[in-house]
């Protein structure tokens, strides 16, 4: 029982990341008709926004302390972060510690600019090209972004911890009346799940309850007619691309305390997120979210010792297996609409 | 009266015969000279540094390459000479190798066996490399070692820790300075028993490739011999990034020790996940839950941040050895000084083993008086040396494995600076980590005979 609850919880945080990335992917596909393989790289860029802000906040003023020695026996260079000097040691330390949540504010403008630049600078030239061309160019872009990040930040994971108030874990088992210590769950993963839920709700509300969202939805359904009504749908779709980039970026920012970011993290999520989109149904926002959580939870279950003893290696193929079954039984995916990618 | 008829055809025949006659000795000499592959004939000799310059171990590869470049400088008589000044063999003169200036080419293994083989092949065939060295993965090391054996050049392995490299996959042309899984187990087990007691239940999460298997087996056998019980062993895919679903069954089991047989990014992530799930705060069977990481590296410690504090593991070498444990580890400070001055930070163990291997190869060539791989093999087999930072060391003839002390470390609780992440707990003497070359963990392999290529 405890094991099952724990695996569901585990699946939820992983599913949150899948759902957020898949949401952006399907949003871009639904609006612009572009299969964006660089979406994982946007998730990674978001994570590196958090790394960058944490480094910026830790920029330090160097003084030489002749009484202490460095590893070569030379006088030690002591670094005092500027924020300590400006706001006092306690506030300064707190600012550095809270760098991940603060990065949300830092990442939003950056990700919007990156999204706009990407769409206007490169992807718009591929709207009328076949999907294979789009995949090649966006995949190439993802590799370029990845290598740039590797050049500046190195290849090793960079620890980016959560504020110490959220660093620990809580006893979920005791909270729901089970044995104390039987279900331990980290605070930050719960926060990540809540954050994802808020983001998903915000995107849906934006599309559902604003005029802008209504036009975008109309454009997704019938681009030509909306254009004939005199609405500049391309501009709105570009903005949607920036929003999708922002969603992926913020998903990356908040993911950094769960796993230390490295340049390759986008690729790790990209392939799975595509499977999520396909299982959910191409172009279906609800399907992407549903499939994201579903596959996250299934993946967690498949890693249980009992399951692995029964079917060895199932944890590595479960997602693809589910994709095959779904595509065989429901070729349009769980919530796919008729006519999408079927021309 | 004889008559000489000079015809055009006759002249041509005669000329061809004369030409062939004159060329004959040269053909014979050149054949005699090319007794081995890539024999250096000019004033230079080329070494091939095959390190991961991309992929998850790129930072380790970058550090190794720095060390190799430093070694080339020192071999050519530039810089402060580093460990050449402390090395007990005095064959190296700082005038290159056998008077030939050392050049190098570098390749990218990408931490993938096929890419590593392709890059080594190119360095041997196109660049004429006489020796290949490097690598930060046992999968890569085993693949490149086999290639070098087939091609007929020497392979001086870099960071490779699986037993297989000098066990079932050992080759006559391959040599390993780095320690191995068995040695980690033998060194760690007594320290763990002393620290955590002999009545412990261990759970293993193991990387799913050759290094993972041999390291798990080594640690498991050594700790079970001390009285520990093994609760479960789970293989994790190399590509895994989130280990939470592997960590939660640990919570459900009655294990009170988690052994993470992971390396690089895998280890950073699995350890972070384990700490997030509160494993280190748990009390199981009335004992504090503990985590063990058999193979440590400073670069990994940097990636794991706070989570590494107090966690035990083993290393081949540490830059603080000579300062903390005295002159037995002479050479360490000379290397740190030289590397630190050039690059601004202390060298990692990956850098150390690379530098040492380059020096050992050059020294063996000098002592043998030839670049011939078979002569080099003879010079390295059974070679005893000191002054390269690990204390007295033997290159065992039977399996081409170096035998030396093993460093048991733990994550430092209160680091004084960003390089001071690892604390030396003790050094396990060579005798305690030495095993017969036909030990079951190393069985199934044979060196074969050396291959000079041509």
GROMACS .gro file of C-alpha atoms in nm, chain A residues 2-3 6-7 10 13-14 68 71-72 150 154-159 168-169 181-182 184-186 189 255 257-260 263 268 299-300 303-305 308 315-316, chain B residues 53-56 58-59 203 232 237 241-242 244-246 248-249 251-252 265 268-269 272-273 276-278 282 299 302-303 305 319 336-337 340-341 344-346 419:
model
   80
    2UNK     CA    1   0.269   0.247   0.108
    3UNK     CA    2   0.478   0.149  -0.192
    6UNK     CA    3   0.484   0.646  -0.291
    7UNK     CA    4   0.514   0.548  -0.656
   10UNK     CA    5   0.690   0.987  -0.753
   13UNK     CA    6   0.653   1.505  -1.007
   14UNK     CA    7   0.806   1.334  -1.308
   68UNK     CA    8   4.547   3.208   0.533
   71UNK     CA    9   4.625   2.501  -0.195
   72UNK     CA   10   4.957   2.614  -0.342
  150UNK     CA   11   2.836   2.305  -2.233
  154UNK     CA   12   3.098   2.254  -1.848
  155UNK     CA   13   2.960   1.904  -1.879
  156UNK     CA   14   2.917   1.811  -1.516
  157UNK     CA   15   2.590   1.860  -1.326
  158UNK     CA   16   2.582   2.186  -1.130
  159UNK     CA   17   2.419   2.166  -0.786
  168UNK     CA   18   1.403   1.840   0.356
  169UNK     CA   19   1.127   1.587   0.327
  181UNK     CA   20   0.843   0.689   0.822
  182UNK     CA   21   0.673   0.462   0.569
  184UNK     CA   22   0.874   1.008   0.300
  185UNK     CA   23   0.839   1.268   0.030
  186UNK     CA   24   1.060   1.569  -0.042
  189UNK     CA   25   0.879   1.768  -0.533
  255UNK     CA   26   1.336   2.132  -1.175
  257UNK     CA   27   1.670   2.137  -0.709
  258UNK     CA   28   1.529   1.793  -0.801
  259UNK     CA   29   1.819   1.699  -1.028
  260UNK     CA   30   2.133   1.908  -1.073
  263UNK     CA   31   2.364   2.052  -2.061
  268UNK     CA   32   1.659   1.335  -2.170
  299UNK     CA   33   0.716   0.476  -1.529
  300UNK     CA   34   0.739   0.493  -1.151
  303UNK     CA   35   1.063   0.071  -1.149
  304UNK     CA   36   0.920  -0.106  -0.843
  305UNK     CA   37   1.129  -0.404  -0.736
  308UNK     CA   38   1.105  -0.565  -1.211
  315UNK     CA   39   1.111   0.021  -1.648
  316UNK     CA   40   1.311   0.114  -1.957
  396UNK     CA   41   3.584   1.588  -2.483
  397UNK     CA   42   3.206   1.565  -2.504
  398UNK     CA   43   2.944   1.358  -2.327
  399UNK     CA   44   2.884   1.320  -1.954
  401UNK     CA   45   3.379   1.574  -2.060
  402UNK     CA   46   3.502   1.760  -1.752
  546UNK     CA   47   2.100  -0.238  -0.071
  575UNK     CA   48   1.888  -0.639  -0.276
  580UNK     CA   49   2.010   0.230  -1.673
  584UNK     CA   50   1.852   1.092  -1.456
  585UNK     CA   51   1.583   1.070  -1.190
  587UNK     CA   52   1.348   0.856  -0.718
  588UNK     CA   53   1.163   0.545  -0.829
  589UNK     CA   54   1.472   0.337  -0.745
  591UNK     CA   55   1.165   0.454  -0.281
  592UNK     CA   56   1.194   0.071  -0.267
  594UNK     CA   57   1.281   0.307   0.197
  595UNK     CA   58   1.039   0.014   0.193
  608UNK     CA   59   2.635   1.242  -1.342
  611UNK     CA   60   2.540   1.304  -0.851
  612UNK     CA   61   2.173   1.249  -0.934
  615UNK     CA   62   2.089   1.392  -0.452
  616UNK     CA   63   1.767   1.191  -0.481
  619UNK     CA   64   1.606   1.439  -0.082
  620UNK     CA   65   1.406   1.135   0.023
  621UNK     CA   66   1.546   1.169   0.370
  625UNK     CA   67   1.640   0.760   0.877
  642UNK     CA   68   3.471   1.648  -0.977
  645UNK     CA   69   3.172   1.921  -0.664
  646UNK     CA   70   2.857   1.817  -0.855
  648UNK     CA   71   2.753   1.970  -0.335
  662UNK     CA   72   4.609   1.608  -0.415
  679UNK     CA   73   5.005   1.988  -0.762
  680UNK     CA   74   5.249   2.279  -0.773
  683UNK     CA   75   4.806   2.437  -0.999
  684UNK     CA   76   5.043   2.709  -1.120
  687UNK     CA   77   4.481   2.768  -1.117
  688UNK     CA   78   4.325   2.469  -0.941
  689UNK     CA   79   4.447   2.136  -0.803
  762UNK     CA   80   3.875   2.239  -0.369
   0.00000   0.00000   0.00000
